[in-house]
Structures are given as structure tokens and as C-alpha cells.
Short mmCIF file of C-alpha atoms in Angstrom, two decimals:
data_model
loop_
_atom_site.label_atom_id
_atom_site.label_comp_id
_atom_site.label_asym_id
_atom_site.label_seq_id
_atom_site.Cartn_x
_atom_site.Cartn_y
_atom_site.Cartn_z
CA UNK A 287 9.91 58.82 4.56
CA UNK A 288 12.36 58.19 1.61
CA UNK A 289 14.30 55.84 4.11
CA UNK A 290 11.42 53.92 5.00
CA UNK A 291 11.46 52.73 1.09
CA UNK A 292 15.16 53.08 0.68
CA UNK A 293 15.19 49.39 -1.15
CA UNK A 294 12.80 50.75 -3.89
CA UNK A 295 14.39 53.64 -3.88
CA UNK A 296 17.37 52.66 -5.35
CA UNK A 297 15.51 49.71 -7.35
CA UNK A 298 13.97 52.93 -9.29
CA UNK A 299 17.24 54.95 -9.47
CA UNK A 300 18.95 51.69 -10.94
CA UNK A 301 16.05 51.03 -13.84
CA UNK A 302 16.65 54.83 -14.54
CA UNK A 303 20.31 54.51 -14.72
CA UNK A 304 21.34 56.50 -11.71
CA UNK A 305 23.59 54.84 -10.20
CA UNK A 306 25.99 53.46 -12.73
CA UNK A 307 28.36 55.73 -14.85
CA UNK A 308 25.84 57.33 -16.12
CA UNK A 309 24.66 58.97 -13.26
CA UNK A 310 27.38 61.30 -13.84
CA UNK A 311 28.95 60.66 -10.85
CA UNK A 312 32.27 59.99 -9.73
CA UNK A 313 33.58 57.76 -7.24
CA UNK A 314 34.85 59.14 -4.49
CA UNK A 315 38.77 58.04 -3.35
CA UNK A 316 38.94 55.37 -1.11
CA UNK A 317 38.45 55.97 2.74
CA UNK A 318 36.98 59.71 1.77
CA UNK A 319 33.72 59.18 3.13
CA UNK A 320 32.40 59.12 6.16
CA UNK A 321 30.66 56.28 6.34
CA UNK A 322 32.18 52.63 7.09
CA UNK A 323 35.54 52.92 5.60
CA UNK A 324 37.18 50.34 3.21
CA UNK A 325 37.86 46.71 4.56
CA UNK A 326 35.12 47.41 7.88
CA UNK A 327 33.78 44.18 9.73
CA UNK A 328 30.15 44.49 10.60
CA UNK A 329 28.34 42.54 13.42
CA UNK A 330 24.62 43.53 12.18
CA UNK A 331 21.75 42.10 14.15
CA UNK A 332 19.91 38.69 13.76
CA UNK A 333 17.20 37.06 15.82
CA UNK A 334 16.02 33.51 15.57
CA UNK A 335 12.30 32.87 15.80
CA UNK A 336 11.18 29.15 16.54
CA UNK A 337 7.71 27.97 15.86
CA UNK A 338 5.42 24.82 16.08
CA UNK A 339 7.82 23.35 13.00
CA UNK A 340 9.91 25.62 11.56
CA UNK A 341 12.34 28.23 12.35
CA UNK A 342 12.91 31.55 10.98
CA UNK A 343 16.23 33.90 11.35
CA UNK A 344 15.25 37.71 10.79
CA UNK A 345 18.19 39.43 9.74
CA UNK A 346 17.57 43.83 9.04
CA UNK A 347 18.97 44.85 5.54
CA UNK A 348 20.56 48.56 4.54
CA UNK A 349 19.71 48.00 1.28
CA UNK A 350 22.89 50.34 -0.25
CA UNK A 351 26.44 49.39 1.09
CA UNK A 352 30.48 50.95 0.03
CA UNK A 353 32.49 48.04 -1.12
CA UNK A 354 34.74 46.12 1.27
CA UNK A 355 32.20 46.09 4.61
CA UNK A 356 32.15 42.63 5.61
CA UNK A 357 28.73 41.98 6.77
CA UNK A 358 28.74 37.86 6.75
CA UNK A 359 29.45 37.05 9.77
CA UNK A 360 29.89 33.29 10.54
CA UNK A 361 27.00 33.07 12.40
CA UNK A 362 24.99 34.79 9.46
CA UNK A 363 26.37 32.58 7.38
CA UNK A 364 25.73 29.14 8.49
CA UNK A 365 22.11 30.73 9.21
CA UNK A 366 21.71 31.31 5.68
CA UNK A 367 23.55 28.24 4.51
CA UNK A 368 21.04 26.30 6.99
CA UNK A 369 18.09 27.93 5.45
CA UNK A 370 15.12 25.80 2.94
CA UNK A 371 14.30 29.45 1.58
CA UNK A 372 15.22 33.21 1.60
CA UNK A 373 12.89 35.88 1.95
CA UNK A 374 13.40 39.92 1.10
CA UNK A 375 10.65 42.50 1.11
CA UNK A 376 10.54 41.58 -2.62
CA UNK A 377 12.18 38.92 -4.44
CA UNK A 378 11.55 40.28 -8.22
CA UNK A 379 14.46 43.14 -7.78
CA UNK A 380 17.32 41.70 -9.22
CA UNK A 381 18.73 42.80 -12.52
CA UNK A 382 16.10 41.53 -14.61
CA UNK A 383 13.02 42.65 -12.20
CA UNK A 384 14.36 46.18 -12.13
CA UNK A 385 14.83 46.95 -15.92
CA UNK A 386 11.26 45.33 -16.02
CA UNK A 387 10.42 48.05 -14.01
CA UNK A 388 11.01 51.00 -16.23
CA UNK A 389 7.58 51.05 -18.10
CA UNK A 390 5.58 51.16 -14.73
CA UNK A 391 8.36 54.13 -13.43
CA UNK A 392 7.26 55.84 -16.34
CA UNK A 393 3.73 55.09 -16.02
CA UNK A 394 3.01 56.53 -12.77
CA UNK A 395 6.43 58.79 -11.88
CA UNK A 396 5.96 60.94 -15.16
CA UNK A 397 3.16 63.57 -16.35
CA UNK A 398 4.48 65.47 -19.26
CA UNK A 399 1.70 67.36 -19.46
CA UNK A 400 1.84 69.13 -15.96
CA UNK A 401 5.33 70.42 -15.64
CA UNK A 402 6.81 69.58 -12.37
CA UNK A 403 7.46 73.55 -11.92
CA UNK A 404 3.88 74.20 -12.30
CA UNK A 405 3.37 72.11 -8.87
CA UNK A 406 5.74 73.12 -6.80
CA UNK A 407 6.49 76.35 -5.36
CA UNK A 408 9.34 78.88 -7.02
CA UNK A 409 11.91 78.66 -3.90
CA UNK A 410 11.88 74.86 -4.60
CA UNK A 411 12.84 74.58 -8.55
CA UNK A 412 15.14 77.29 -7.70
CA UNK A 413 16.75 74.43 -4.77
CA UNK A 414 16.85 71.49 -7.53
CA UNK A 415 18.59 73.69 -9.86
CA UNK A 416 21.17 74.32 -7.44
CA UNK A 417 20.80 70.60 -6.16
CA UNK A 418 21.69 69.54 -9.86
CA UNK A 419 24.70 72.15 -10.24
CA UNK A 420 25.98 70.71 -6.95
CA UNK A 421 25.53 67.19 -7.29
CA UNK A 422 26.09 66.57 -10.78
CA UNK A 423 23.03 64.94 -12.08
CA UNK A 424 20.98 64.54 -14.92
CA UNK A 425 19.69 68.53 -15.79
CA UNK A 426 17.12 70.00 -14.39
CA UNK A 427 14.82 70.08 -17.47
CA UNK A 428 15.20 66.20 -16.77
CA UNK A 429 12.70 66.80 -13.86
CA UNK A 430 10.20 68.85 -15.53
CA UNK A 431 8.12 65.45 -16.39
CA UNK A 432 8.36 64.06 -12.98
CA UNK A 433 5.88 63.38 -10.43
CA UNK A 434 7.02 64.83 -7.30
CA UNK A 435 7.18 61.35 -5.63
CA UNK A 436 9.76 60.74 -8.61
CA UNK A 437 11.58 63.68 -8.17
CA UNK A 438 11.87 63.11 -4.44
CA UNK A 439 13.41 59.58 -5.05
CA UNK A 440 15.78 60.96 -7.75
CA UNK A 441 17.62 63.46 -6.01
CA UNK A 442 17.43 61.67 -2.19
CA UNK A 443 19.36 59.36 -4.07
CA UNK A 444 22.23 61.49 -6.02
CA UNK A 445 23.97 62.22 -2.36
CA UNK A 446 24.83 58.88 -1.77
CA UNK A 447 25.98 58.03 -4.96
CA UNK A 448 27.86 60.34 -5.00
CA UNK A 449 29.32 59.22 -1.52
CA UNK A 450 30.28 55.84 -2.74
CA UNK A 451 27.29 53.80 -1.90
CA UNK A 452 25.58 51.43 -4.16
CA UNK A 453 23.24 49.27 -4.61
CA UNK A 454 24.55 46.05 -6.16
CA UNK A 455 26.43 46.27 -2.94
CA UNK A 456 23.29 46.17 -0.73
CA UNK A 457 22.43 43.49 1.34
CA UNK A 458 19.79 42.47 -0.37
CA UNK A 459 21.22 42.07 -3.58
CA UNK A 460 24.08 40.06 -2.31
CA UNK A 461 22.08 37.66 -0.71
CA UNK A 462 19.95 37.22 -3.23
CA UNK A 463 23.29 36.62 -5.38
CA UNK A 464 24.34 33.92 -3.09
CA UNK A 465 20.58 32.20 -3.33
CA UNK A 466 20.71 32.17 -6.75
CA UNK A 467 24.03 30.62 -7.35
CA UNK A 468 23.05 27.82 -5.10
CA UNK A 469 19.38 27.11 -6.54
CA UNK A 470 17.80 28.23 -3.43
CA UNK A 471 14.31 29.46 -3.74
CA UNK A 472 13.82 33.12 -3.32
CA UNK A 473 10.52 34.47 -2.30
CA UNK A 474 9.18 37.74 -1.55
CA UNK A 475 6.28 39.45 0.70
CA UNK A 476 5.64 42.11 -2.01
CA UNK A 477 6.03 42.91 -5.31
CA UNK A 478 7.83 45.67 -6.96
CA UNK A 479 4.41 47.04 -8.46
CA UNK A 480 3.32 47.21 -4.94
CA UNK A 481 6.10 49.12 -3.58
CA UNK A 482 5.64 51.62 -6.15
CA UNK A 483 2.16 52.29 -5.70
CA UNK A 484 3.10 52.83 -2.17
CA UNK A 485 4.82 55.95 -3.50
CA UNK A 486 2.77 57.02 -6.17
CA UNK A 487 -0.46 56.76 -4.56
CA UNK A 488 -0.05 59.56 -1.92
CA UNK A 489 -1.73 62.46 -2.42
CA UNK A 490 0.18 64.83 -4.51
CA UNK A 491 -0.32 67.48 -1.75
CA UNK A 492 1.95 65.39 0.60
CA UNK A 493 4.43 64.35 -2.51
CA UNK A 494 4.74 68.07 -2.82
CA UNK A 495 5.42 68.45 0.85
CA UNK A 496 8.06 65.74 0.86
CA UNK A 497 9.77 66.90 -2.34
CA UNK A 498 10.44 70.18 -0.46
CA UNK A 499 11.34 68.52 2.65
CA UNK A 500 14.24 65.98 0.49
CA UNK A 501 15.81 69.41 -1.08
CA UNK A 502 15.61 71.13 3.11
CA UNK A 503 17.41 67.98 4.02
CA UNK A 504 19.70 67.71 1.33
CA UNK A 505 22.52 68.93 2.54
CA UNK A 506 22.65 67.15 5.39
CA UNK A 507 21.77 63.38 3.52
CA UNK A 508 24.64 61.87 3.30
CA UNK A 509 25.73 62.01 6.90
CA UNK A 510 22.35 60.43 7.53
CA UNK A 511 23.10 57.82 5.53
CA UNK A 512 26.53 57.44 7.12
CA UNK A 513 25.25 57.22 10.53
CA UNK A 514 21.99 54.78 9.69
CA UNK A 515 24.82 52.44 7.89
CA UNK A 516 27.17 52.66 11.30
CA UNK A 517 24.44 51.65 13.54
CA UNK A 518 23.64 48.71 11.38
CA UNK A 519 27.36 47.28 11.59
CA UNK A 520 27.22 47.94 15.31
CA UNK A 521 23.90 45.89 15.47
CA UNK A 522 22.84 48.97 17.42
CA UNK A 523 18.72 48.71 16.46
CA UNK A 524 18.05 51.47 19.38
CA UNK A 525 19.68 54.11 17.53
CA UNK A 526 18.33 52.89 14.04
CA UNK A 527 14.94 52.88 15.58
CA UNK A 528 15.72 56.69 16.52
CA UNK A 529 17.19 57.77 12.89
CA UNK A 530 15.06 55.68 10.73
CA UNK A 531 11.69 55.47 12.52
CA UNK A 532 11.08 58.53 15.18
CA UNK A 533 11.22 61.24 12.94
CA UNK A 534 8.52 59.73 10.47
CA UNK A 535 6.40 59.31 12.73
CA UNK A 536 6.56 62.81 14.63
CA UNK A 537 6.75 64.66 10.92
CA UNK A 538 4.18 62.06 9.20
CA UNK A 539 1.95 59.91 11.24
CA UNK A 540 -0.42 58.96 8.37
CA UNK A 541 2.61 58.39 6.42
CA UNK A 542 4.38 56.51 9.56
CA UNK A 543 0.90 54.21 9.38
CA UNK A 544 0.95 53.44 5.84
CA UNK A 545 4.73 53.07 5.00
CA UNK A 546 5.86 51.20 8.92
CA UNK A 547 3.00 50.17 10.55
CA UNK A 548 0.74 48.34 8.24
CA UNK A 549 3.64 46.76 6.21
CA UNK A 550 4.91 45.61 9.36
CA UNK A 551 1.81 44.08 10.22
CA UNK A 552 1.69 42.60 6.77
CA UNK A 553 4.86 41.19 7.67
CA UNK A 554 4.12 39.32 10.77
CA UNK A 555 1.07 37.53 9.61
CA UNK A 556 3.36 36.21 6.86
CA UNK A 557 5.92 34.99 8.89
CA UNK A 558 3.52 33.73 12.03
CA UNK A 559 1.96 32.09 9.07
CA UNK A 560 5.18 30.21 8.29
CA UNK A 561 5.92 29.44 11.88
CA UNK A 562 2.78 27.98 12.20
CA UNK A 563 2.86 26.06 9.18
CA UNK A 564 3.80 22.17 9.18
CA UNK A 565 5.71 22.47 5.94
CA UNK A 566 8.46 25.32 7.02
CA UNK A 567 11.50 24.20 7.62
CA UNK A 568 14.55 26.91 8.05
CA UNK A 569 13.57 30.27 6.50
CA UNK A 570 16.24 32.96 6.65
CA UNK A 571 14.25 36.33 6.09
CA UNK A 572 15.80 39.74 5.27
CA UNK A 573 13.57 42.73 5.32
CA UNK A 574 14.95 46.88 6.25
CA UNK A 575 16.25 47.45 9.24
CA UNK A 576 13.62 49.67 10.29
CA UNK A 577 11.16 47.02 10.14
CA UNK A 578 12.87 45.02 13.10
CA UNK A 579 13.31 48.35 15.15
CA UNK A 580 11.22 50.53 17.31
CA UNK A 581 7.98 49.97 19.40
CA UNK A 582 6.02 49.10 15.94
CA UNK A 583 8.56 46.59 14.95
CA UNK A 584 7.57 43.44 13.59
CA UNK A 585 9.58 41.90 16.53
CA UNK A 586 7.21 43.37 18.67
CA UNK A 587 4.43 42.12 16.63
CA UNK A 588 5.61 38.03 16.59
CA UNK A 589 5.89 38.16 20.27
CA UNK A 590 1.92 39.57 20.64
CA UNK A 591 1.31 36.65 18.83
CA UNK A 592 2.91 34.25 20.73
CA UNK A 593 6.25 34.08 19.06
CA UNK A 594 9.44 35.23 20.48
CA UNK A 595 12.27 36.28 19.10
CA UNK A 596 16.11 35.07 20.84
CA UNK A 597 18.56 37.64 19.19
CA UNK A 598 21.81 35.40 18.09
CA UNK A 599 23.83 38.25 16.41
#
């Protein structure tokens, strides 16, 4: 599930000052990794979607990148440079939209007066106390006021930090960079308050279950992480499908529904809207790689309506 919202993910670990120095992390030496070493070319996937009027490029975002992948490929870039617009999952997360963010973190991720160890089960405070030893973290009393969703998203994200990847390097960010500098309008097809209440509105039953499942899986994060990011600079959206998208929906259907399947649909209305409409020009559209993979993907869901997408990357 956590890589389903990966983008606010780290929008929440960056407005609580996770992922800078004071995460408490240090970088790892150059090349350590496993993931995409130093200097890497990517070819990632796009797709070109023409309508009545205008045309839209669909490009999938990992929304956390290591320094020195080259990602832009030409034909990415004179896409974007072509483009009237940009479009991410949600345009308000730059540097100012996350640290606006901290007073609705704190709103719903924290409930001082329920203990997180009062909700969970023994065996799992006794895993994020060893989580915290091992990854270096902020201390485990930290997590006492936490929601479970919270915690969840807190240490899911440690691992990776750890590992070298950050945000500010994401694609996301970077093209929204690049819009900015050149006064191109940015929109978005959700809000950050929205993304949020995707998380904190689950039943705390099923944050429970998924807090236990992140510390299970712990060990074993980073490599995911690794191997998502190496099938995204392959352009290889079978196995991303596999990694990001099966195992959600075998482990959490209702989840898979909620967090995939009806954003997805969400998606393609917006876009078939834009295709349809007589004042869209060139719209180059970045939303998670998941979104663009699997059976449920919002490729799939364009072409039901009568738009088909010609991958050009």
C-alpha cells in the first residue's frame, strides 16, 4: 500500500523533516547502493494520447530518485518543452505546499492521548524499537503520538533515506522545477489534503494491520525500492505492474479499490475531459508509475473510452 502513495509519502516525511540532515541519516558513499548507480541513463516510458483537439503525453513518475540518473531523455524533453501545461497527481507539493502541510500532518497523524503502544500489539513496539536502533531515526518515544497510518509512513520511509534516495530528486519535483522556471502553468488532479485523507481515513483496524505489515517488510524495503526504480529506467511497466500493483491487490483488495482503482478512474475522466475539450492544446501529464501499469491502469481506462494511447518512449 505505502507504494501506492509513495509521492505523499515522502511529501509528509519532508514537512516532518525526515529526509534532510535531520533525519539523522547519513549518506551512503557513492555507487554503495543497489539501486541505479551514479551517472545511470534512464529510458522511462511515455505514451502520447491524441484527442478531438488536444494532445496529451503520459509520462509514470518514481517520485524519490539517487542523484546523477538521467531520466530526460530527448524525446521527454521536447514533449515537455512542447507542452501548454503540466500536470502531477498534485501540483501544491513543492517547498512551500509541503511545510503548509505540517498543521494538517499533525491534525490527523497524531493522538497524544492514545499512545501508539496502547494500539498495537507488544511484538510490534518491540520491532520499531529495534527498527529505530537500526535505522537511526528519530526515538521511539517520537512515535508514541502517532497514528498508525503516520507511523507506517515514517519508518517505510527511513530505509530509503538511508539508501540515498530523495525526494527533491524525484521526478516530480524536478519537473515541476523546470515548469516553474519557465512560467508554465502547473496544475494538479488532487490536492495534498486529499491525499492525506486517503491515509488517515482507513479504519484504524487496517492502519494497525499495515503498520505491522511495514515493520515484517522492513528488512527487505530497500531492495524493493531498488528494483521498482530499475524497472522504471528500463521503461519495463510489466514488471512495475507486478511489484507495485499485484501484491496490493492479492493482500488488500478494498485497499487496491480505494488507493488504484478509483483514483485511476478519477484520473481518466480528467484527462478524457481534456482530450475532449476544444481549449487543450499540448498537456504533458506525470502521475506514479503504477497508475499507467497493470490491467486497472488508466491506459486501459482512455482506450474504453475511445482514446488510445501510442507509447513513444
Amino acid at each position: 500500500m505505502r507504494r501506492a502513495m509513495r509521492r505523499i509519502v515522502w511529501a509528509v516525511a519532508g514537512a516532518m523533516g525526515l529526509c534532510g540532515a535531520g533525519a539523522g541519516q547519513t549518506a551512503p558513499a557513492a555507487g554503495s547502493a543497489a539501486g541505479p548507480a551514479i551517472n545511470t541513463e534512464a529510458v522511462p516510458a511515455m505514451w502520447q494520447v491524441k484527442g478531438v483537439h488536444g494532445t496529451v503525453y503520459l509520462f509514470g513518475s518514481v517520485h524519490v530518485m539517487k542523484k546523477g540518473v538521467d531520466w530526460e531523455t530527448a524525446k521527454v524533453k521536447a514533449a515537455l518543452k512542447s507542452s501548454d501545461v503540466l500536470y502531477l497527481e498534485v501540483a501544491d507539493l513543492g517547498p512551500d505546499g509541503i511545510k503548509a502541510m505540517q498543521p494538517m500532518i499533525l491534525q490527523m497523524g497524531t493522538d497524544a492521548g492514545h499512545p501508539l503502544s496502547t494500539k498495537i500489539s507488544k511484538a510490534d513496539v518491540g520491532l520499531i524499537d529495534a527498527a529505530v536502533k537500526t535505522l537511526g531515526g528519530p526515538g521511539e518515544s517520537t512515535f508514541e503520538p502517532f497514528q498508525p497510518w503516520l507511523a507506517y509512513l515514517t519508518l517505510s520511509v527511513l530505509p530509503a533515506v538511508q539508501a540515498g534516495y530523495e525526494p527533491d530528486s524525484g521526478i516530480d519535483q524536478k519537473l515541476l522545477a523546470e515548469a516553474k522556471s519557465e512560467d508554465k502553468p502547473v496544475k494538479g488532479f488532487e490536492t495534498a489534503e486529499e491525499q492525506l485523507h486517503f491515509l488517515a481515513d482507513f479504519p484504524q483496524a487496517q492502519q494497525v494491520e499495515l503498520l505491522h505489515q511495514t515493520l515484517v517488510d522492513l528488512p527487505k524495503s530497500t531492495s524493493q525500492m531498488d528494483e521498482m526504480v530499475a524497472d522504471w529506467t528500463k521503461g519495463d511497466v510489466e514488471k512495475i505492474a507486478a511489484l507495485e500493483n499485484d501484491e496490493m491487490k492479492t493482500k488488500y483488495p478494498a485497499l487496491y479499490a480505494k488507493l488504484l482503482v478509483k483514483r485511476n478512474e478519477h484520473f481518466a475522466d480528467a484527462l478524457a475531459g481534456l482530450l475532449k475539450d476544444p481549449a487543450t492544446g499540448t498537456v504533458f501529464v506525470t502521475i506514479g508509475a503504477a497508475h499507467l501499469a497493470g490491467p486497472d491502469s488508466v491506459l486501459k481506462m482512455l482506450a474504453a473510452k475511445g482514446f488510445s494511447a501510442a507509447r513513444v518512449e
